[in-house]
Coordinates of C-alpha atoms in Angstrom, one line a residue:
M111 CA -103.6 48.0 -15.0
R112 CA -103.4 47.3 -18.7
V113 CA -100.3 45.5 -19.8
A114 CA -98.9 44.9 -23.3
L115 CA -96.2 42.4 -24.0
V116 CA -94.1 43.0 -27.2
H117 CA -91.5 40.8 -28.9
D118 CA -89.5 41.4 -32.1
Y119 CA -90.9 38.5 -34.0
L120 CA -92.2 35.1 -33.0
T121 CA -90.8 33.0 -35.9
Q122 CA -88.3 30.8 -34.1
R123 CA -87.6 29.4 -30.6
G124 CA -84.4 30.6 -29.0
G125 CA -83.3 32.0 -25.7
A126 CA -85.1 35.4 -26.2
E127 CA -88.3 33.6 -27.1
R128 CA -88.1 31.4 -24.0
V129 CA -87.8 34.5 -21.8
F130 CA -90.8 36.0 -23.5
E131 CA -92.7 32.8 -22.9
L132 CA -92.1 33.2 -19.2
L133 CA -93.3 36.8 -19.3
C134 CA -96.5 35.7 -21.1
K135 CA -97.1 33.1 -18.3
R136 CA -96.4 35.7 -15.6
Y137 CA -98.9 38.1 -17.2
P138 CA -101.7 35.9 -18.4
K139 CA -104.1 38.8 -19.0
A140 CA -101.7 40.9 -20.9
D141 CA -102.1 41.6 -24.6
I142 CA -99.4 40.2 -26.9
F143 CA -97.9 42.1 -29.8
T144 CA -95.2 41.1 -32.4
S145 CA -94.3 41.9 -36.0
L146 CA -94.6 38.3 -37.3
Y147 CA -96.1 35.2 -35.8
D148 CA -95.6 31.6 -36.8
P149 CA -97.1 29.4 -34.1
K150 CA -95.6 26.2 -35.6
R151 CA -92.0 27.5 -35.3
T152 CA -92.0 29.3 -32.0
I153 CA -93.1 29.2 -28.4
D154 CA -96.4 27.7 -27.3
L155 CA -98.8 30.6 -26.4
G156 CA -101.8 28.3 -26.1
D157 CA -105.0 30.1 -27.1
R158 CA -103.6 33.6 -26.4
F159 CA -104.4 36.0 -29.3
V160 CA -101.3 37.5 -30.8
N161 CA -101.5 40.9 -32.4
T162 CA -99.3 41.3 -35.5
T163 CA -98.3 44.1 -37.9
L164 CA -98.9 44.5 -41.6
L165 CA -95.8 42.4 -42.3
Q166 CA -97.8 39.4 -41.4
R167 CA -99.8 39.8 -44.6
I168 CA -96.6 39.4 -46.8
P169 CA -96.4 35.9 -48.2
G170 CA -93.3 34.1 -46.9
A171 CA -92.4 36.9 -44.4
S172 CA -92.3 34.7 -41.4
K173 CA -90.0 32.2 -43.1
Y174 CA -87.6 34.9 -44.5
F175 CA -88.0 37.3 -41.6
R176 CA -84.4 38.5 -41.7
L177 CA -85.1 40.0 -45.2
M178 CA -87.8 42.2 -43.6
A179 CA -85.2 44.1 -41.6
P180 CA -85.8 47.6 -43.1
F181 CA -89.5 47.4 -42.4
Y182 CA -89.6 46.5 -38.8
F183 CA -89.2 49.9 -37.3
P184 CA -92.1 51.4 -39.3
A185 CA -94.2 48.3 -38.4
F186 CA -93.6 48.7 -34.7
R187 CA -94.2 52.5 -34.8
S188 CA -97.6 51.7 -36.4
L189 CA -98.7 49.8 -33.3
D190 CA -100.9 51.9 -31.1
L191 CA -100.1 51.1 -27.5
R192 CA -100.9 54.5 -26.0
D193 CA -103.8 53.1 -23.9
Y194 CA -101.6 50.7 -21.9
D195 CA -100.3 51.5 -18.5
L196 CA -97.3 49.2 -18.8
I197 CA -95.4 48.1 -21.9
I198 CA -93.0 45.2 -21.5
S199 CA -90.8 44.6 -24.6
S200 CA -88.5 41.7 -25.2
S201 CA -86.0 42.8 -27.8
T202 CA -82.7 42.3 -29.5
S203 CA -83.6 44.9 -32.2
F204 CA -87.0 46.4 -33.0
A205 CA -89.7 46.0 -30.3
K206 CA -88.2 48.8 -28.2
A207 CA -89.5 51.2 -30.9
V208 CA -93.2 50.9 -29.9
R209 CA -95.1 54.1 -29.1
K210 CA -96.3 54.7 -25.5
G211 CA -98.8 57.0 -24.1
P212 CA -97.9 60.0 -21.9
G213 CA -98.8 58.2 -18.7
S214 CA -97.5 54.8 -19.5
R215 CA -94.2 53.1 -18.7
H216 CA -92.0 51.0 -21.0
V217 CA -89.7 48.4 -19.6
C218 CA -87.4 46.7 -22.1
F219 CA -85.8 43.3 -21.5
C220 CA -82.9 43.9 -23.9
H221 CA -81.2 40.7 -24.9
N222 CA -78.6 42.6 -26.9
V223 CA -78.1 45.8 -28.9
T224 CA -79.1 45.3 -32.5
R225 CA -76.2 43.0 -33.6
F226 CA -76.6 43.2 -37.3
L227 CA -76.3 47.0 -37.2
W228 CA -73.6 47.4 -34.6
D229 CA -71.5 44.3 -35.3
T230 CA -72.3 43.8 -38.9
Q231 CA -69.2 41.9 -40.1
T232 CA -69.5 39.3 -37.3
Y233 CA -73.2 38.9 -37.9
L234 CA -72.8 38.3 -41.7
R235 CA -70.2 35.7 -41.0
E236 CA -72.9 33.7 -39.3
Y237 CA -75.2 34.1 -42.3
G238 CA -72.8 33.9 -45.3
T239 CA -75.7 34.0 -47.8
Y240 CA -76.0 37.7 -47.1
H241 CA -72.3 38.6 -47.1
R242 CA -72.2 39.1 -50.9
F243 CA -74.8 41.9 -50.5
Y244 CA -72.6 43.8 -47.9
P245 CA -72.1 47.0 -49.9
L246 CA -75.8 47.4 -50.5
L247 CA -76.7 46.4 -46.9
E248 CA -74.2 48.8 -45.4
N249 CA -76.1 51.8 -47.0
V250 CA -79.4 50.5 -45.6
F251 CA -77.8 49.7 -42.2
H252 CA -76.4 53.3 -41.9
Q253 CA -79.9 54.7 -42.1
M254 CA -81.2 52.1 -39.7
R255 CA -78.5 52.8 -37.1
N256 CA -79.8 56.3 -36.8
L257 CA -83.3 55.0 -36.2
D258 CA -82.1 52.4 -33.8
L259 CA -80.4 55.1 -31.7
Q260 CA -83.5 57.3 -31.9
Y261 CA -85.9 54.5 -30.9
A262 CA -83.6 53.2 -28.2
Q263 CA -84.6 56.3 -26.2
E264 CA -88.2 55.1 -26.0
P265 CA -88.0 52.7 -23.0
D266 CA -88.1 54.1 -19.5
L267 CA -86.0 51.3 -18.1
Y268 CA -83.7 48.7 -19.6
I269 CA -83.1 45.2 -18.1
A270 CA -80.1 43.4 -19.5
N271 CA -79.5 39.6 -19.2
S272 CA -75.8 40.1 -18.4
S273 CA -73.2 42.6 -17.4
V274 CA -71.7 42.4 -20.9
V275 CA -75.0 43.4 -22.5
A276 CA -75.6 46.1 -20.0
K277 CA -72.3 47.6 -20.9
R278 CA -73.2 47.6 -24.6
I279 CA -76.5 49.3 -24.0
Q280 CA -74.8 52.0 -22.1
Q281 CA -72.0 52.4 -24.7
I282 CA -74.2 52.4 -27.8
Y283 CA -77.6 53.7 -26.7
G284 CA -76.4 55.8 -23.8
K285 CA -78.9 54.2 -21.4
P286 CA -78.2 52.6 -18.1
A287 CA -79.5 49.0 -17.6
L288 CA -80.2 46.8 -14.6
V289 CA -78.8 43.3 -14.8
I290 CA -81.1 40.5 -14.1
N291 CA -79.8 37.1 -15.2
Y292 CA -82.4 35.2 -17.1
P293 CA -83.8 32.0 -15.7
I294 CA -84.4 28.5 -17.0
D295 CA -87.3 26.1 -16.2
S296 CA -85.5 24.0 -13.7
S297 CA -88.3 21.5 -13.6
K298 CA -87.3 20.4 -17.2
F299 CA -83.8 19.2 -16.1
L300 CA -82.6 16.1 -14.3
F301 CA -79.9 15.9 -11.6
A302 CA -77.3 13.1 -11.6
D303 CA -74.5 12.8 -9.1
H304 CA -72.9 10.0 -11.1
K305 CA -71.4 10.9 -14.5
A306 CA -70.8 8.8 -17.6
D307 CA -67.6 8.8 -19.6
F308 CA -68.3 11.4 -22.2
Y309 CA -68.3 15.2 -22.6
L310 CA -71.1 17.2 -24.2
A311 CA -71.3 20.2 -26.5
S312 CA -74.8 21.5 -27.2
A313 CA -75.2 24.4 -29.7
R314 CA -76.3 25.5 -33.1
L315 CA -73.6 24.6 -35.6
I316 CA -72.7 28.1 -36.7
S317 CA -69.3 29.8 -36.9
Y318 CA -69.4 32.0 -33.7
K319 CA -70.1 29.0 -31.5
R320 CA -66.4 27.9 -32.3
M321 CA -67.2 24.2 -32.4
D322 CA -64.1 23.9 -34.5
V323 CA -62.0 24.7 -31.4
I324 CA -63.8 22.0 -29.4
I325 CA -63.4 19.4 -32.1
E326 CA -59.7 20.1 -32.6
A327 CA -59.1 19.8 -28.9
F328 CA -60.9 16.5 -28.6
N329 CA -59.3 15.2 -31.8
W330 CA -55.9 15.5 -30.0
L331 CA -57.1 14.1 -26.7
G332 CA -59.1 11.2 -28.1
W333 CA -61.7 11.7 -25.3
P334 CA -65.4 10.9 -26.1
L335 CA -67.4 13.9 -27.1
L336 CA -71.1 14.1 -28.0
I337 CA -72.4 17.0 -30.0
T338 CA -76.1 17.9 -30.1
G339 CA -77.5 20.6 -32.5
D340 CA -77.6 21.2 -36.2
G341 CA -76.7 24.1 -38.5
P342 CA -74.9 25.2 -41.7
E343 CA -71.5 24.2 -40.3
R344 CA -72.3 20.6 -39.7
S345 CA -70.8 19.0 -42.8
R346 CA -67.5 20.9 -42.4
L347 CA -67.3 20.0 -38.7
E348 CA -68.1 16.4 -39.3
A349 CA -65.3 16.2 -41.8
Q350 CA -62.9 17.7 -39.3
A351 CA -63.9 15.3 -36.4
L352 CA -62.3 11.9 -35.6
S353 CA -64.1 8.7 -34.5
N354 CA -64.2 9.7 -30.8
I355 CA -66.6 12.5 -31.7
R356 CA -70.3 11.8 -32.4
F357 CA -72.8 14.2 -34.0
L358 CA -76.3 13.5 -32.7
G359 CA -78.0 16.3 -34.6
H360 CA -81.3 17.6 -33.2
V361 CA -82.4 15.6 -30.2
S362 CA -85.6 15.6 -28.2
D363 CA -85.8 17.8 -25.0
A364 CA -85.9 14.6 -23.0
K365 CA -82.7 13.2 -24.6
R366 CA -80.9 16.5 -24.3
T367 CA -81.9 16.7 -20.6
Q368 CA -80.5 13.2 -20.0
L369 CA -77.2 14.0 -21.7
M370 CA -76.8 17.2 -19.7
A371 CA -77.1 15.3 -16.4
Q372 CA -74.9 12.4 -17.4
A373 CA -72.0 14.3 -19.0
R374 CA -68.7 14.6 -17.2
S375 CA -68.7 18.3 -18.3
V376 CA -70.4 20.5 -20.8
V377 CA -68.0 22.4 -23.1
V378 CA -68.7 25.9 -24.4
A379 CA -66.2 27.8 -26.7
A380 CA -68.4 30.7 -27.8
L381 CA -68.4 34.2 -26.6
E382 CA -72.0 34.4 -25.5
D383 CA -74.0 37.5 -24.6
Y384 CA -75.5 35.5 -21.8
G385 CA -75.7 31.7 -22.6
L386 CA -78.4 29.4 -21.2
V387 CA -76.4 26.2 -21.8
P388 CA -74.0 26.7 -18.9
V389 CA -76.9 27.4 -16.6
E390 CA -78.8 24.3 -17.8
A391 CA -75.7 22.2 -17.3
N392 CA -75.2 23.5 -13.7
V393 CA -78.9 22.8 -12.9
S394 CA -78.2 19.3 -14.0
G395 CA -75.3 19.1 -11.5
T396 CA -72.8 19.2 -14.3
P397 CA -69.6 21.4 -14.4
V398 CA -69.0 23.7 -17.4
I399 CA -65.7 24.2 -19.2
S400 CA -66.1 27.5 -21.0
Y401 CA -64.3 30.3 -22.7
G402 CA -64.0 32.9 -19.9
A403 CA -65.7 35.9 -21.4
G404 CA -69.2 37.2 -21.9
G405 CA -72.2 35.9 -20.0
V406 CA -70.4 33.1 -18.2
L407 CA -68.6 35.7 -16.1
D408 CA -72.1 36.3 -14.5
T409 CA -73.1 32.6 -14.2
Q410 CA -70.1 30.5 -13.4
V411 CA -67.8 30.3 -10.4
P412 CA -64.4 29.0 -11.4
G413 CA -63.4 25.9 -9.4
K414 CA -66.9 25.5 -8.0
T415 CA -69.2 25.3 -11.1
G416 CA -66.7 25.1 -13.9
V417 CA -63.3 26.0 -15.4
F418 CA -62.5 28.9 -17.7
F419 CA -60.0 29.0 -20.6
N420 CA -58.8 32.4 -21.6
R421 CA -58.2 32.0 -25.4
Q422 CA -60.4 30.4 -28.0
T423 CA -57.8 27.9 -29.0
P424 CA -57.6 24.1 -28.8
E425 CA -54.5 24.3 -26.6
A426 CA -56.2 26.6 -24.1
L427 CA -59.3 24.3 -24.0
Q428 CA -57.1 21.2 -23.5
T429 CA -55.4 22.8 -20.5
A430 CA -58.9 23.5 -19.0
L431 CA -60.0 20.0 -19.7
F432 CA -57.0 18.5 -17.9
A433 CA -57.6 20.9 -15.0
A434 CA -61.3 19.9 -14.7
S435 CA -60.5 16.2 -14.9
D436 CA -58.2 16.6 -11.9
M437 CA -60.8 18.3 -9.7
T438 CA -63.3 16.6 -7.3
W439 CA -66.6 18.2 -8.1
D440 CA -69.5 18.5 -5.7
Y441 CA -72.4 18.0 -8.1
G442 CA -75.0 18.8 -5.5
K443 CA -73.5 22.2 -4.8
I444 CA -73.3 22.9 -8.5
R445 CA -77.0 22.4 -8.8
Q446 CA -77.7 24.3 -5.6
H447 CA -75.8 27.3 -6.9
A448 CA -77.8 27.3 -10.1
M449 CA -81.2 26.8 -8.4
S450 CA -80.6 29.7 -6.0
R451 CA -79.7 32.1 -8.7
F452 CA -81.3 31.1 -12.0
S453 CA -84.7 29.6 -11.1
E454 CA -87.9 31.3 -12.3
E455 CA -88.7 32.1 -8.7
A456 CA -85.4 34.0 -8.2
F457 CA -85.8 35.8 -11.5
F458 CA -89.4 37.0 -10.9
D459 CA -88.5 38.1 -7.3
Q460 CA -86.2 40.6 -8.9
V461 CA -88.5 41.4 -11.8
D462 CA -91.5 42.1 -9.5
Q463 CA -89.5 44.5 -7.5
V464 CA -88.4 46.4 -10.6
M465 CA -91.9 46.5 -12.1
E466 CA -93.3 47.9 -8.8
Q467 CA -90.7 50.6 -8.8
A468 CA -91.2 51.4 -12.5
C469 CA -94.9 51.7 -12.2
Y470 CA -95.3 53.7 -9.0

């Protein structure tokens, strides 16, 4: 059986790219396709050959890949995948548009609907540079929405990473989606049943992560908070923070793993489509204090693996922090829960069953 693996663009390393990396390892003989590829900035594909589109020839395209948005759909439609028996796409936007042959099957791991088209104002708040061009962009996006709806009908089966994303796929694309929670590489994380006296927040420092809520809560409490990650909001957030809060910037995987295991709790204030950080914390035996909406509703068990707060406010977070500090956590059970549900083995047990049904 000939298998093609397709990803939107391989120009960064995020949650979607980590899932695609797992798929590449699972299908070592599959051919890989993407619009743009920058091996220095994305996942490690070893010596695997990566097929790209004509966009790869444009100078600077991989660095300014967001500016290429109007050209991705034609680029993916130009790929000829009609000879493949199975197409597996990994997409938040464009890869679902690839053509398939009359006898082939297309399974799409859809990390989200195309956010910049269907939630434009929120998306542009994260990338303020583009907000000034909104009137022009809206005209372009209107045309692209029609194409997005059209090409969203191409896949034979959608797999969503969370119930929230599955609901969006149904509402916007009119397509049902199976929910398979994405895994993490548990071998890369440490377990500790003794915790140090600090809390941890680990995220890109952009607006929707709501680090401002976390900082304000810890300013009032005076409890020690470490923050890993970098981004355009860092200067503003550092100016807001008091001396009990330390910004570590980008840290190595080894250092981040150590912090995950040692923290009293990992704090998440964003509304995430899925969110790998809470799962990574749980695999480390660490409880999660999180805004109770989005992907954490699939991954966390209140009172057993973490505590929810129901509003993105410092006051609501403080209440959850006090509640968590009064609880006696079984760190071993937190890890056991995560290992049983979010390991690669558990993930591919489900994926293999779906692929078997999709192909026969």
